[in-house]
Amino acid sequence: MAGSENVYIAEDGTIKAADAKVKVPVREQDPKIRATNFDEVCYGYNQEEAIAEASRCLNCKNAKCIAGCPVEIDIPAFIQQVKNGEFAKAYETISSSSALPAICGRVCPQETQCEGVWIRGMKGDAISIGKLERFVADWAKEQNIKPLSCTLKNGHKVAVIGSGPAGLTCAGDLARIGYDVTIFEALHKPGGVLLYGIPEFRLPKDAVVAPEIENVMDMGVKIETNTIIGKSVYIDELFEEGYEAVFIGSGAGLPVFMGIPGENANGVFSANEYLTRNNLMKAFRDDYDTPIKCGKKVVVVGGGNVAMDATRTALRLGSEVHIVYRRTEAELPARVEEVGHAKEEGVIFDLLTNPVEILTDDDQWVKGIKCIRMELGEPDASGRRRPIPVEGSEFEIDCDIVIMALGTSPNPLISSTTEGLDTNKKKCIIADEADGKTSKEGVFAGGDAVTGAATVILAMGAGKDAAKGIDEYIRNRSK
Amino acid sequence: MYRIIESDLLAANIYRMVVEAPRIAKHCMPGQFIIVIKDEFSERIPLTICDYDRTKGTITIVFQPAGASTTMLTELKSGDHFYSIVGPLGNPSELCSMSKEELSSLKILFIAGGVGTAPVFPQVKWLHENGITADAIIGAKTKDLVILEKEFNEVCNLYVTTDDGSYGRNGMVTKCLEDLVAEGHDYNYAIAIGPMIMMKFTCLLTKKLGIHTIVSMNPIMVDGTGMCGACRLNVGNEVKFACVDGPEFDGHLVDFDQAMKRAQLYKTEEGRAKLALEEGKTHHGGCGNCGGDK
Ligand SMILES: Cc1cc2nc3c(=O)[nH]c(=O)nc-3n(C[C@H](O)[C@H](O)[C@H](O)COP(=O)(O)OP(=O)(O)OC[C@H]3O[C@@H](n4cnc5c(N)ncnc54)[C@H](O)[C@@H]3O)c2cc1C
Ligand code: FES
């Protein structure tokens, strides 16, 4: 595309970054316009921009970026392939390590992973590895290029619980080496948080999530939706049905509330409910029946990705939105890009602020939220400075909707109905980090169900390790 | 999957459907519920399981169209399929985990109001199969709305009462309960299922009469697995999720006033959707607060 910033096309046709120290900027929807629609914010690179950005790679011998990637994509190799215009090869390189590249390119916290450890990062901007990964995956989809799959089945059955990134990765990796895999999913559509949590404007469902899930299904993975393990069927029954191993990738779906007065008032929602109504059940679209409350002024409590997503969803539904977070901007756990996007779109950040009570009218509807100012004290166990309330600093914010985005914890449905499956005090399933083995024979686990709420790519990494663990377990058993 | 095998009307506006759902039929117990979705665009609707046949792999649901989404369920005919049914959800009724001795030490009364009659049925039937014939009250507005009378009569001692006195005894279920107690019944365990307001007043009365009372709550739900918190209730000053902690609770501890207010949450949206359904898509106006008709 002509006019792309920082792209230099030489007379012989070679494409380079005009300034190798600076990222090729990525085109985005104008903040004012996008704050009113659910279309994707970021347009991604075109071919020239991708090649120019790839040309900035130093192709180091001792590439640190690979170690920064939980699924160990051969990053320098795929970037060199992009640089040479060999996009199909680049897709082969990426898809041999990751089943969901179009998704990861969009939602991974690259700044703390591959891009964070990047060598050039010390001398200039890090390479936009995520944007390049996304470019390659989107290109492959347009060309209808599929990841390699296995045609030789080995006859062993494996059950995977949950169709989030952990489950999809584990299922895909096992199918690729010949296993007969069935995913059991509680909801009516597959994808886990990718579908019900992360909004359309950040991760388009039909254009990005569905095709990548389809790729996994094309490898021969089957899926049974509407099936809750621990209710519709039990893990021990799965073994009776002939599954030789079970992988639990059931995520961390339970919402956390603050336990402050007024929290059951009408107009207080968990971020999970608000996002599920809008993402999975598409309340924002006229052709779906799902109701949602919009509100004139919405307060979102929390500072993670979930809070940013709830905030920007409420904004797009037409509300003025405030984020209430008890520490400072530096401690916001959300991806840096999301915080930036939220600010550009007009979200108001009330930092160093913590709710103490939700105020209601006579009919039990939210009319405001009472907060207290905070200051940062000594670092706590997480290494972040502990927020301390400033005495006597209470004040009220008028609002008609409050969304609680304080994190989530694993659902005990499976652990409480499966004998011999150990959990820790946070209800997380205890599993071996290397291969996902749990305390129960033949049962493996990984992702948020084990770690508590974390990231897509860590869940994928765990799914991958567990697939290796399961393969080894079944091969030893069949000896 | 989820094929509708039979569909009929139990009363003027009360629908019954028998649906194929083998995994659910295999595991469900009295007191549990399911969530159905009519088609890709519909809401997730929680409905109590009213009967099940483990060998045929079927479950029975009964509903009375209220909001837009339940009204749309009535479009489905025998032979059609639901887009999705998930379950069984929630916990089985407390009765199902009691021993024979415990059960026979109880003097049990079921109190069913309106469509609430349907979810009471599997419990009464289960008790009967386990050798106990309980008493039950079915309350309805009027004669034409009394449902499942024959089925109940086969498995319990039944008292029917109508608000307008057009059939059976005359008056609401609370009046019937008072009369039965006055007639010498000394119940010590009641299960009341019906509209929230009926459960509230029944509980006020049973508290006075000193009868331990279980109610089945049906708040707004989304997933039914503990994921969203939409179904939260105040029970004994603790926050409970009806879908995973219930749906049955000690009726003397439930904050009914709050639960009734929470049930109003989407009433304006629902009203608008129902209007849209009745008058075609011309009335569809999004959420109402974000600028009227989108
Ligand atoms: C709003 C939001 C935004 C986020 N943004 C980002 C981001 O930008 N970047 C990032 O890296 N991470 C992000 N995360 C975190 C990330 O999505 C999760 O860490 C990741 O999805 C975890 O994957 P998982 O496979 O372990 O579980 P999940 O994605 O939670 O999937 C679990 C699946 O299992 C199903 N399930 C649960 N119990 C059962 C059962 N008993 N039987 C059958 N099925 C069951 C669930 O329905 C679900 O589909 C975000 C999370 C949320 C909620
Ligand atoms: S329905 Fe979502 S938590 Fe109960």
mmCIF file with all atom_site columns, N, CA, C and O in Angstrom, chain A residues 173-209:
data_model
loop_
_atom_site.group_PDB
_atom_site.id
_atom_site.type_symbol
_atom_site.label_atom_id
_atom_site.label_alt_id
_atom_site.label_comp_id
_atom_site.label_asym_id
_atom_site.label_entity_id
_atom_site.label_seq_id
_atom_site.pdbx_PDB_ins_code
_atom_site.Cartn_x
_atom_site.Cartn_y
_atom_site.Cartn_z
_atom_site.occupancy
_atom_site.B_iso_or_equiv
_atom_site.pdbx_formal_charge
_atom_site.auth_seq_id
_atom_site.auth_comp_id
_atom_site.auth_asym_id
_atom_site.auth_atom_id
_atom_site.pdbx_PDB_model_num
ATOM 1   N N  . ASP A 1 173 ? -2.714  -31.163 18.824 1.00 0.00 ? 173 ASP A N  1
ATOM 2   C CA . ASP A 1 173 ? -1.410  -31.833 18.840 1.00 0.00 ? 173 ASP A CA 1
ATOM 3   C C  . ASP A 1 173 ? -1.562  -33.349 18.858 1.00 0.00 ? 173 ASP A C  1
ATOM 4   O O  . ASP A 1 173 ? -0.793  -34.073 18.215 1.00 0.00 ? 173 ASP A O  1
ATOM 5   N N  . LEU A 1 174 ? -2.546  -33.843 19.612 1.00 0.00 ? 174 LEU A N  1
ATOM 6   C CA . LEU A 1 174 ? -2.740  -35.300 19.674 1.00 0.00 ? 174 LEU A CA 1
ATOM 7   C C  . LEU A 1 174 ? -3.285  -35.834 18.348 1.00 0.00 ? 174 LEU A C  1
ATOM 8   O O  . LEU A 1 174 ? -2.857  -36.889 17.872 1.00 0.00 ? 174 LEU A O  1
ATOM 9   N N  . ALA A 1 175 ? -4.222  -35.085 17.745 1.00 0.00 ? 175 ALA A N  1
ATOM 10  C CA . ALA A 1 175 ? -4.793  -35.535 16.467 1.00 0.00 ? 175 ALA A CA 1
ATOM 11  C C  . ALA A 1 175 ? -3.699  -35.573 15.407 1.00 0.00 ? 175 ALA A C  1
ATOM 12  O O  . ALA A 1 175 ? -3.658  -36.469 14.557 1.00 0.00 ? 175 ALA A O  1
ATOM 13  N N  . ARG A 1 176 ? -2.810  -34.612 15.478 1.00 0.00 ? 176 ARG A N  1
ATOM 14  C CA . ARG A 1 176 ? -1.738  -34.516 14.490 1.00 0.00 ? 176 ARG A CA 1
ATOM 15  C C  . ARG A 1 176 ? -0.835  -35.758 14.506 1.00 0.00 ? 176 ARG A C  1
ATOM 16  O O  . ARG A 1 176 ? -0.241  -36.108 13.501 1.00 0.00 ? 176 ARG A O  1
ATOM 17  N N  . ILE A 1 177 ? -0.726  -36.404 15.687 1.00 0.00 ? 177 ILE A N  1
ATOM 18  C CA . ILE A 1 177 ? 0.103   -37.609 15.720 1.00 0.00 ? 177 ILE A CA 1
ATOM 19  C C  . ILE A 1 177 ? -0.766  -38.875 15.742 1.00 0.00 ? 177 ILE A C  1
ATOM 20  O O  . ILE A 1 177 ? -0.302  -39.947 16.138 1.00 0.00 ? 177 ILE A O  1
ATOM 21  N N  . GLY A 1 178 ? -2.017  -38.770 15.334 1.00 0.00 ? 178 GLY A N  1
ATOM 22  C CA . GLY A 1 178 ? -2.800  -39.970 15.067 1.00 0.00 ? 178 GLY A CA 1
ATOM 23  C C  . GLY A 1 178 ? -3.845  -40.359 16.091 1.00 0.00 ? 178 GLY A C  1
ATOM 24  O O  . GLY A 1 178 ? -4.533  -41.366 15.927 1.00 0.00 ? 178 GLY A O  1
ATOM 25  N N  . TYR A 1 179 ? -4.023  -39.583 17.168 1.00 0.00 ? 179 TYR A N  1
ATOM 26  C CA . TYR A 1 179 ? -5.011  -39.961 18.178 1.00 0.00 ? 179 TYR A CA 1
ATOM 27  C C  . TYR A 1 179 ? -6.423  -39.605 17.727 1.00 0.00 ? 179 TYR A C  1
ATOM 28  O O  . TYR A 1 179 ? -6.631  -38.677 16.942 1.00 0.00 ? 179 TYR A O  1
ATOM 29  N N  . ASP A 1 180 ? -7.372  -40.357 18.272 1.00 0.00 ? 180 ASP A N  1
ATOM 30  C CA . ASP A 1 180 ? -8.783  -40.127 18.013 1.00 0.00 ? 180 ASP A CA 1
ATOM 31  C C  . ASP A 1 180 ? -9.300  -39.276 19.186 1.00 0.00 ? 180 ASP A C  1
ATOM 32  O O  . ASP A 1 180 ? -9.506  -39.785 20.281 1.00 0.00 ? 180 ASP A O  1
ATOM 33  N N  . VAL A 1 181 ? -9.447  -37.982 18.956 1.00 0.00 ? 181 VAL A N  1
ATOM 34  C CA . VAL A 1 181 ? -9.712  -37.048 20.055 1.00 0.00 ? 181 VAL A CA 1
ATOM 35  C C  . VAL A 1 181 ? -11.131 -36.483 20.000 1.00 0.00 ? 181 VAL A C  1
ATOM 36  O O  . VAL A 1 181 ? -11.600 -36.069 18.943 1.00 0.00 ? 181 VAL A O  1
ATOM 37  N N  . THR A 1 182 ? -11.808 -36.466 21.155 1.00 0.00 ? 182 THR A N  1
ATOM 38  C CA . THR A 1 182 ? -13.103 -35.813 21.264 1.00 0.00 ? 182 THR A CA 1
ATOM 39  C C  . THR A 1 182 ? -13.028 -34.736 22.344 1.00 0.00 ? 182 THR A C  1
ATOM 40  O O  . THR A 1 182 ? -12.552 -35.000 23.445 1.00 0.00 ? 182 THR A O  1
ATOM 41  N N  . ILE A 1 183 ? -13.466 -33.532 21.994 1.00 0.00 ? 183 ILE A N  1
ATOM 42  C CA . ILE A 1 183 ? -13.526 -32.445 22.975 1.00 0.00 ? 183 ILE A CA 1
ATOM 43  C C  . ILE A 1 183 ? -14.946 -32.391 23.543 1.00 0.00 ? 183 ILE A C  1
ATOM 44  O O  . ILE A 1 183 ? -15.917 -32.471 22.794 1.00 0.00 ? 183 ILE A O  1
ATOM 45  N N  . PHE A 1 184 ? -15.058 -32.241 24.863 1.00 0.00 ? 184 PHE A N  1
ATOM 46  C CA . PHE A 1 184 ? -16.353 -32.034 25.509 1.00 0.00 ? 184 PHE A CA 1
ATOM 47  C C  . PHE A 1 184 ? -16.429 -30.602 26.002 1.00 0.00 ? 184 PHE A C  1
ATOM 48  O O  . PHE A 1 184 ? -15.567 -30.167 26.765 1.00 0.00 ? 184 PHE A O  1
ATOM 49  N N  . GLU A 1 185 ? -17.430 -29.885 25.560 1.00 0.00 ? 185 GLU A N  1
ATOM 50  C CA . GLU A 1 185 ? -17.540 -28.464 25.902 1.00 0.00 ? 185 GLU A CA 1
ATOM 51  C C  . GLU A 1 185 ? -18.896 -28.178 26.549 1.00 0.00 ? 185 GLU A C  1
ATOM 52  O O  . GLU A 1 185 ? -19.932 -28.577 26.041 1.00 0.00 ? 185 GLU A O  1
ATOM 53  N N  . ALA A 1 186 ? -18.857 -27.433 27.662 1.00 0.00 ? 186 ALA A N  1
ATOM 54  C CA . ALA A 1 186 ? -20.085 -27.135 28.409 1.00 0.00 ? 186 ALA A CA 1
ATOM 55  C C  . ALA A 1 186 ? -21.009 -26.172 27.666 1.00 0.00 ? 186 ALA A C  1
ATOM 56  O O  . ALA A 1 186 ? -22.224 -26.309 27.708 1.00 0.00 ? 186 ALA A O  1
ATOM 57  N N  . LEU A 1 187 ? -20.425 -25.204 27.004 1.00 0.00 ? 187 LEU A N  1
ATOM 58  C CA . LEU A 1 187 ? -21.256 -24.196 26.327 1.00 0.00 ? 187 LEU A CA 1
ATOM 59  C C  . LEU A 1 187 ? -21.723 -24.710 24.972 1.00 0.00 ? 187 LEU A C  1
ATOM 60  O O  . LEU A 1 187 ? -21.312 -25.768 24.526 1.00 0.00 ? 187 LEU A O  1
ATOM 61  N N  . HIS A 1 188 ? -22.567 -23.901 24.318 1.00 0.00 ? 188 HIS A N  1
ATOM 62  C CA . HIS A 1 188 ? -23.117 -24.389 23.052 1.00 0.00 ? 188 HIS A CA 1
ATOM 63  C C  . HIS A 1 188 ? -22.197 -24.131 21.859 1.00 0.00 ? 188 HIS A C  1
ATOM 64  O O  . HIS A 1 188 ? -22.505 -24.558 20.752 1.00 0.00 ? 188 HIS A O  1
ATOM 65  N N  . LYS A 1 189 ? -21.100 -23.419 22.085 1.00 0.00 ? 189 LYS A N  1
ATOM 66  C CA . LYS A 1 189 ? -20.139 -23.210 20.994 1.00 0.00 ? 189 LYS A CA 1
ATOM 67  C C  . LYS A 1 189 ? -18.721 -23.345 21.527 1.00 0.00 ? 189 LYS A C  1
ATOM 68  O O  . LYS A 1 189 ? -18.459 -22.986 22.670 1.00 0.00 ? 189 LYS A O  1
ATOM 69  N N  . PRO A 1 190 ? -17.792 -23.825 20.688 1.00 0.00 ? 190 PRO A N  1
ATOM 70  C CA . PRO A 1 190 ? -16.415 -23.988 21.162 1.00 0.00 ? 190 PRO A CA 1
ATOM 71  C C  . PRO A 1 190 ? -15.620 -22.682 21.157 1.00 0.00 ? 190 PRO A C  1
ATOM 72  O O  . PRO A 1 190 ? -15.958 -21.757 20.425 1.00 0.00 ? 190 PRO A O  1
ATOM 73  N N  . GLY A 1 191 ? -14.557 -22.655 21.972 1.00 0.00 ? 191 GLY A N  1
ATOM 74  C CA . GLY A 1 191 ? -13.649 -21.502 21.971 1.00 0.00 ? 191 GLY A CA 1
ATOM 75  C C  . GLY A 1 191 ? -13.260 -21.015 23.360 1.00 0.00 ? 191 GLY A C  1
ATOM 76  O O  . GLY A 1 191 ? -12.258 -20.335 23.525 1.00 0.00 ? 191 GLY A O  1
ATOM 77  N N  . GLY A 1 192 ? -14.054 -21.360 24.374 1.00 0.00 ? 192 GLY A N  1
ATOM 78  C CA . GLY A 1 192 ? -13.726 -20.891 25.730 1.00 0.00 ? 192 GLY A CA 1
ATOM 79  C C  . GLY A 1 192 ? -13.715 -19.371 25.768 1.00 0.00 ? 192 GLY A C  1
ATOM 80  O O  . GLY A 1 192 ? -14.548 -18.720 25.127 1.00 0.00 ? 192 GLY A O  1
ATOM 81  N N  . VAL A 1 193 ? -12.742 -18.839 26.501 1.00 0.00 ? 193 VAL A N  1
ATOM 82  C CA . VAL A 1 193 ? -12.649 -17.382 26.662 1.00 0.00 ? 193 VAL A CA 1
ATOM 83  C C  . VAL A 1 193 ? -12.497 -16.670 25.310 1.00 0.00 ? 193 VAL A C  1
ATOM 84  O O  . VAL A 1 193 ? -12.940 -15.541 25.144 1.00 0.00 ? 193 VAL A O  1
ATOM 85  N N  . LEU A 1 194 ? -11.884 -17.339 24.352 1.00 0.00 ? 194 LEU A N  1
ATOM 86  C CA . LEU A 1 194 ? -11.698 -16.733 23.031 1.00 0.00 ? 194 LEU A CA 1
ATOM 87  C C  . LEU A 1 194 ? -13.041 -16.331 22.445 1.00 0.00 ? 194 LEU A C  1
ATOM 88  O O  . LEU A 1 194 ? -13.144 -15.384 21.671 1.00 0.00 ? 194 LEU A O  1
ATOM 89  N N  . LEU A 1 195 ? -14.062 -17.083 22.832 1.00 0.00 ? 195 LEU A N  1
ATOM 90  C CA . LEU A 1 195 ? -15.385 -16.844 22.271 1.00 0.00 ? 195 LEU A CA 1
ATOM 91  C C  . LEU A 1 195 ? -16.244 -15.997 23.211 1.00 0.00 ? 195 LEU A C  1
ATOM 92  O O  . LEU A 1 195 ? -16.825 -15.000 22.799 1.00 0.00 ? 195 LEU A O  1
ATOM 93  N N  . TYR A 1 196 ? -16.326 -16.402 24.484 1.00 0.00 ? 196 TYR A N  1
ATOM 94  C CA . TYR A 1 196 ? -17.269 -15.711 25.356 1.00 0.00 ? 196 TYR A CA 1
ATOM 95  C C  . TYR A 1 196 ? -16.652 -14.520 26.084 1.00 0.00 ? 196 TYR A C  1
ATOM 96  O O  . TYR A 1 196 ? -17.364 -13.648 26.561 1.00 0.00 ? 196 TYR A O  1
ATOM 97  N N  . GLY A 1 197 ? -15.326 -14.480 26.180 1.00 0.00 ? 197 GLY A N  1
ATOM 98  C CA . GLY A 1 197 ? -14.693 -13.415 26.964 1.00 0.00 ? 197 GLY A CA 1
ATOM 99  C C  . GLY A 1 197 ? -14.138 -12.266 26.139 1.00 0.00 ? 197 GLY A C  1
ATOM 100 O O  . GLY A 1 197 ? -14.524 -11.118 26.308 1.00 0.00 ? 197 GLY A O  1
ATOM 101 N N  . ILE A 1 198 ? -13.222 -12.587 25.247 1.00 0.00 ? 198 ILE A N  1
ATOM 102 C CA . ILE A 1 198 ? -12.539 -11.534 24.493 1.00 0.00 ? 198 ILE A CA 1
ATOM 103 C C  . ILE A 1 198 ? -13.470 -11.002 23.400 1.00 0.00 ? 198 ILE A C  1
ATOM 104 O O  . ILE A 1 198 ? -14.008 -11.766 22.622 1.00 0.00 ? 198 ILE A O  1
ATOM 105 N N  . PRO A 1 199 ? -13.684 -9.689  23.362 1.00 0.00 ? 199 PRO A N  1
ATOM 106 C CA . PRO A 1 199 ? -14.696 -9.133  22.453 1.00 0.00 ? 199 PRO A CA 1
ATOM 107 C C  . PRO A 1 199 ? -14.316 -9.160  20.973 1.00 0.00 ? 199 PRO A C  1
ATOM 108 O O  . PRO A 1 199 ? -13.142 -9.225  20.611 1.00 0.00 ? 199 PRO A O  1
ATOM 109 N N  . GLU A 1 200 ? -15.350 -9.076  20.189 1.00 0.00 ? 200 GLU A N  1
ATOM 110 C CA . GLU A 1 200 ? -15.287 -9.035  18.733 1.00 0.00 ? 200 GLU A CA 1
ATOM 111 C C  . GLU A 1 200 ? -14.286 -8.000  18.190 1.00 0.00 ? 200 GLU A C  1
ATOM 112 O O  . GLU A 1 200 ? -13.531 -8.275  17.272 1.00 0.00 ? 200 GLU A O  1
ATOM 113 N N  . PHE A 1 201 ? -14.252 -6.812  18.811 1.00 0.00 ? 201 PHE A N  1
ATOM 114 C CA . PHE A 1 201 ? -13.421 -5.741  18.249 1.00 0.00 ? 201 PHE A CA 1
ATOM 115 C C  . PHE A 1 201 ? -11.935 -6.004  18.450 1.00 0.00 ? 201 PHE A C  1
ATOM 116 O O  . PHE A 1 201 ? -11.082 -5.342  17.905 1.00 0.00 ? 201 PHE A O  1
ATOM 117 N N  . ARG A 1 202 ? -11.633 -6.995  19.294 1.00 0.00 ? 202 ARG A N  1
ATOM 118 C CA . ARG A 1 202 ? -10.243 -7.349  19.512 1.00 0.00 ? 202 ARG A CA 1
ATOM 119 C C  . ARG A 1 202 ? -9.931  -8.689  18.846 1.00 0.00 ? 202 ARG A C  1
ATOM 120 O O  . ARG A 1 202 ? -8.799  -8.944  18.441 1.00 0.00 ? 202 ARG A O  1
ATOM 121 N N  . LEU A 1 203 ? -10.925 -9.536  18.780 1.00 0.00 ? 203 LEU A N  1
ATOM 122 C CA . LEU A 1 203 ? -10.727 -10.877 18.247 1.00 0.00 ? 203 LEU A CA 1
ATOM 123 C C  . LEU A 1 203 ? -12.003 -11.300 17.524 1.00 0.00 ? 203 LEU A C  1
ATOM 124 O O  . LEU A 1 203 ? -12.909 -11.872 18.132 1.00 0.00 ? 203 LEU A O  1
ATOM 125 N N  . PRO A 1 204 ? -12.094 -11.016 16.222 1.00 0.00 ? 204 PRO A N  1
ATOM 126 C CA . PRO A 1 204 ? -13.333 -11.302 15.494 1.00 0.00 ? 204 PRO A CA 1
ATOM 127 C C  . PRO A 1 204 ? -13.661 -12.793 15.528 1.00 0.00 ? 204 PRO A C  1
ATOM 128 O O  . PRO A 1 204 ? -12.793 -13.634 15.314 1.00 0.00 ? 204 PRO A O  1
ATOM 129 N N  . LYS A 1 205 ? -14.928 -13.102 15.828 1.00 0.00 ? 205 LYS A N  1
ATOM 130 C CA . LYS A 1 205 ? -15.319 -14.505 16.035 1.00 0.00 ? 205 LYS A CA 1
ATOM 131 C C  . LYS A 1 205 ? -15.452 -15.275 14.721 1.00 0.00 ? 205 LYS A C  1
ATOM 132 O O  . LYS A 1 205 ? -14.872 -16.349 14.584 1.00 0.00 ? 205 LYS A O  1
ATOM 133 N N  . ASP A 1 206 ? -16.222 -14.726 13.788 1.00 0.00 ? 206 ASP A N  1
ATOM 134 C CA . ASP A 1 206 ? -16.437 -15.471 12.544 1.00 0.00 ? 206 ASP A CA 1
ATOM 135 C C  . ASP A 1 206 ? -15.205 -15.459 11.659 1.00 0.00 ? 206 ASP A C  1
ATOM 136 O O  . ASP A 1 206 ? -14.868 -16.447 11.012 1.00 0.00 ? 206 ASP A O  1
ATOM 137 N N  . ALA A 1 207 ? -14.498 -14.342 11.647 1.00 0.00 ? 207 ALA A N  1
ATOM 138 C CA . ALA A 1 207 ? -13.368 -14.214 10.723 1.00 0.00 ? 207 ALA A CA 1
ATOM 139 C C  . ALA A 1 207 ? -12.082 -14.844 11.250 1.00 0.00 ? 207 ALA A C  1
ATOM 140 O O  . ALA A 1 207 ? -11.232 -15.263 10.471 1.00 0.00 ? 207 ALA A O  1
ATOM 141 N N  . VAL A 1 208 ? -11.913 -14.892 12.571 1.00 0.00 ? 208 VAL A N  1
ATOM 142 C CA . VAL A 1 208 ? -10.629 -15.369 13.110 1.00 0.00 ? 208 VAL A CA 1
ATOM 143 C C  . VAL A 1 208 ? -10.772 -16.619 13.987 1.00 0.00 ? 208 VAL A C  1
ATOM 144 O O  . VAL A 1 208 ? -10.094 -17.621 13.763 1.00 0.00 ? 208 VAL A O  1
ATOM 145 N N  . VAL A 1 209 ? -11.667 -16.553 14.986 1.00 0.00 ? 209 VAL A N  1
ATOM 146 C CA . VAL A 1 209 ? -11.742 -17.670 15.939 1.00 0.00 ? 209 VAL A CA 1
ATOM 147 C C  . VAL A 1 209 ? -12.317 -18.921 15.258 1.00 0.00 ? 209 VAL A C  1
ATOM 148 O O  . VAL A 1 209 ? -11.713 -20.004 15.320 1.00 0.00 ? 209 VAL A O  1
#
